[in-house]
GROMACS .gro file of C-alpha atoms in nm:
model
  165
    1MET     CA    1  -4.058   7.229   0.629
    2GLU     CA    2  -3.712   7.165   0.494
    3ARG     CA    3  -3.577   7.349   0.196
    4LYS     CA    4  -3.444   7.160  -0.096
    5LYS     CA    5  -3.064   7.169  -0.105
    6THR     CA    6  -2.954   7.247  -0.462
    7ILE     CA    7  -2.633   7.355  -0.621
    8GLY     CA    8  -2.799   7.650  -0.795
    9ARG     CA    9  -2.610   7.866  -1.039
   10ARG     CA   10  -2.245   7.789  -1.052
   11LYS     CA   11  -1.964   7.834  -1.295
   12ILE     CA   12  -1.932   7.543  -1.533
   13PRO     CA   13  -1.578   7.476  -1.651
   14LEU     CA   14  -1.526   7.482  -2.028
   15VAL     CA   15  -1.420   7.131  -2.121
   16ARG     CA   16  -1.496   6.917  -2.421
   17ILE     CA   17  -1.821   6.720  -2.387
   18GLU     CA   18  -1.719   6.362  -2.450
   19LYS     CA   19  -2.052   6.201  -2.535
   20ASN     CA   20  -2.158   6.272  -2.893
   21ALA     CA   21  -2.530   6.280  -2.813
   22ASN     CA   22  -2.477   6.530  -2.532
   23ARG     CA   23  -2.248   6.741  -2.752
   24TYR     CA   24  -2.510   6.756  -3.035
   25SER     CA   25  -2.785   6.841  -2.790
   26THR     CA   26  -2.581   7.122  -2.627
   27PHE     CA   27  -2.484   7.260  -2.969
   28SER     CA   28  -2.850   7.273  -3.078
   29LYS     CA   29  -2.957   7.452  -2.759
   30ARG     CA   30  -2.675   7.706  -2.781
   31ARG     CA   31  -2.737   7.760  -3.153
   32SER     CA   32  -3.103   7.843  -3.092
   33ASP     CA   33  -3.009   8.081  -2.808
   34LEU     CA   34  -2.752   8.247  -3.033
   35TYR     CA   35  -3.013   8.288  -3.309
   36LYS     CA   36  -3.258   8.445  -3.061
   37LYS     CA   37  -2.994   8.695  -2.945
   38ALA     CA   38  -2.900   8.773  -3.305
   39SER     CA   39  -3.266   8.833  -3.394
   40LYS     CA   40  -3.304   9.068  -3.100
   41LEU     CA   41  -2.987   9.255  -3.199
   42VAL     CA   42  -3.108   9.297  -3.557
   43ARG     CA   43  -3.456   9.402  -3.448
   44GLU     CA   44  -3.345   9.657  -3.186
   45ASN     CA   45  -3.043   9.807  -3.361
   46ASP     CA   46  -3.125   9.762  -3.730
   47VAL     CA   47  -2.786   9.613  -3.819
   48ASP     CA   48  -2.663   9.376  -4.088
   49LEU     CA   49  -2.560   9.050  -3.924
   50GLY     CA   50  -2.429   8.715  -4.037
   51ILE     CA   51  -2.355   8.408  -3.822
   52PHE     CA   52  -2.213   8.091  -3.975
   53LEU     CA   53  -2.175   7.780  -3.757
   54SER     CA   54  -2.041   7.435  -3.814
   55SER     CA   55  -2.189   7.155  -3.601
   56PRO     CA   56  -1.994   6.864  -3.453
   57ALA     CA   57  -2.141   6.654  -3.736
   58ASP     CA   58  -1.993   6.903  -3.990
   59LYS     CA   59  -2.330   7.046  -4.088
   60VAL     CA   60  -2.330   7.418  -4.167
   61TYR     CA   61  -2.588   7.653  -4.014
   62ALA     CA   62  -2.631   8.021  -4.093
   63PHE     CA   63  -2.823   8.319  -3.964
   64VAL     CA   64  -2.811   8.623  -4.193
   65HIS     CA   65  -2.990   8.956  -4.211
   66PRO     CA   66  -3.089   9.094  -4.465
   67THR     CA   67  -2.937   8.845  -4.717
   68GLN     CA   68  -2.626   8.633  -4.750
   69ASN     CA   69  -2.507   8.835  -5.050
   70ALA     CA   70  -2.543   9.163  -4.862
   71ILE     CA   71  -2.343   9.030  -4.568
   72ILE     CA   72  -2.071   8.884  -4.791
   73ASP     CA   73  -2.044   9.206  -4.993
   74ARG     CA   74  -2.020   9.407  -4.673
   75PHE     CA   75  -1.747   9.177  -4.542
   76MET     CA   76  -1.552   9.186  -4.867
   77ASN     CA   77  -1.571   9.568  -4.887
   78LEU     CA   78  -1.477   9.615  -4.522
   79LYS     CA   79  -1.124   9.731  -4.607
   80THR     CA   80  -1.259   9.990  -4.851
   81ASP     CA   81  -1.507  10.127  -4.596
   82LEU     CA   82  -1.236  10.149  -4.331
   83GLY     CA   83  -1.001  10.318  -4.578
   84GLU     CA   84  -1.259  10.584  -4.660
   85GLN     CA   85  -1.323  10.635  -4.290
   86ILE     CA   86  -0.950  10.674  -4.221
   87VAL     CA   87  -0.913  10.922  -4.507
   88ALA     CA   88  -1.206  11.124  -4.372
   89GLU     CA   89  -1.057  11.126  -4.021
   90ASN     CA   90  -0.715  11.227  -4.157
   91SER     CA   91  -0.863  11.516  -4.354
   92GLN     CA   92  -1.047  11.626  -4.041
   93SER     CA   93  -0.729  11.612  -3.832
   94GLU     CA   94  -0.537  11.799  -4.104
   95SER     CA   95  -0.794  12.080  -4.096
   96ILE     CA   96  -0.768  12.088  -3.717
   97ASN     CA   97  -0.387  12.104  -3.743
   98ASP     CA   98  -0.414  12.387  -3.996
   99ARG     CA   99  -0.644  12.576  -3.759
  100LEU     CA  100  -0.403  12.522  -3.468
  101ASN     CA  101  -0.112  12.651  -3.678
  102GLU     CA  102  -0.313  12.957  -3.775
  103LEU     CA  103  -0.397  13.025  -3.409
  104ASP     CA  104  -0.029  12.985  -3.314
  105GLU     CA  105   0.066  13.242  -3.578
  106ARG     CA  106  -0.202  13.481  -3.449
  107GLU     CA  107  -0.070  13.436  -3.096
  108GLU     CA  108   0.283  13.525  -3.212
  109VAL     CA  109   0.155  13.838  -3.390
  110ALA     CA  110  -0.041  13.940  -3.081
  111LYS     CA  111   0.267  13.894  -2.860
  112GLU     CA  112   0.475  14.107  -3.099
  113LYS     CA  113   0.208  14.380  -3.099
  114PHE     CA  114   0.191  14.373  -2.719
  115LEU     CA  115   0.569  14.406  -2.688
  116PHE     CA  116   0.571  14.689  -2.942
  117LEU     CA  117   0.295  14.877  -2.761
  118SER     CA  118   0.454  14.832  -2.420
  119GLN     CA  119   0.788  14.963  -2.555
  120ARG     CA  120   0.609  15.250  -2.726
  121ASN     CA  121   0.435  15.344  -2.402
  122LYS     CA  122   0.770  15.353  -2.222
  123THR     CA  123   0.941  15.571  -2.481
  124ARG     CA  124   0.663  15.810  -2.591
  125ASP     CA  125   0.657  16.175  -2.495
  126LYS     CA  126   0.450  16.246  -2.193
  127GLY     CA  127   0.147  16.464  -2.247
  128ARG     CA  128   0.067  16.778  -2.049
  129TRP     CA  129  -0.140  16.600  -1.791
  130GLU     CA  130   0.117  16.329  -1.728
  131SER     CA  131   0.402  16.575  -1.681
  132ILE     CA  132   0.217  16.838  -1.476
  133ASP     CA  133   0.392  16.725  -1.159
  134HIS     CA  134   0.728  16.822  -1.306
  135LEU     CA  135   0.640  17.185  -1.383
  136ASN     CA  136   0.827  17.468  -1.212
  137ALA     CA  137   0.660  17.787  -1.091
  138ASP     CA  138   0.708  17.969  -1.422
  139ASP     CA  139   0.552  17.684  -1.619
  140VAL     CA  140   0.259  17.667  -1.378
  141MET     CA  141   0.190  18.039  -1.431
  142LYS     CA  142   0.200  17.995  -1.811
  143PHE     CA  143  -0.032  17.696  -1.789
  144GLN     CA  144  -0.274  17.891  -1.565
  145ALA     CA  145  -0.279  18.177  -1.817
  146TRP     CA  146  -0.345  17.937  -2.100
  147LEU     CA  147  -0.640  17.781  -1.912
  148ASP     CA  148  -0.782  18.126  -1.828
  149SER     CA  149  -0.766  18.240  -2.190
  150GLY     CA  150  -0.934  17.918  -2.300
  151GLU     CA  151  -1.210  17.976  -2.044
  152ILE     CA  152  -1.268  18.331  -2.171
  153LEU     CA  153  -1.284  18.214  -2.534
  154LEU     CA  154  -1.536  17.945  -2.445
  155LYS     CA  155  -1.758  18.193  -2.258
  156ASP     CA  156  -1.752  18.432  -2.555
  157GLN     CA  157  -1.847  18.154  -2.798
  158LEU     CA  158  -2.124  18.039  -2.566
  159ALA     CA  159  -2.265  18.392  -2.543
  160GLU     CA  160  -2.257  18.426  -2.923
  161ALA     CA  161  -2.431  18.091  -2.971
  162SER     CA  162  -2.708  18.170  -2.722
  163SER     CA  163  -2.771  18.520  -2.867
  164SER     CA  164  -2.790  18.393  -3.229
  165SER     CA  165  -3.041  18.122  -3.145
   0.00000   0.00000   0.00000
């Protein structure tokens, strides 16, 4: 059994159709396909759509949803809608820029505070525990006496607290 040899799907070059009858027929087929696709687009996406065509015989065809007046008004007010959209986007970007500027200022303040604190840590007086390594023998004896007296005072206060309760 031999298979039928066909050309199948191939790319058709876009050239003007010379015969008027063929041109009218092709226009009608393509117009109906275009209307079907437009109907599907309106049905699935709930959009306003208007298609206006002029045939080779200078007849005008139209597909509109919901009405011609609605489509025309939408088209005429397109610049206004876009202007409002641009204004809204600009106000949004201005608020974002304001927020970025505020965050930059906060970052500068935080850097200044960090530098101040790091300088303060370098220059501050060292406490007892930080400078204990630098004590001489006399200072160590004084510090030991101070700790012992603190221990005795704490024991006395603890004894008083336990006897009174």
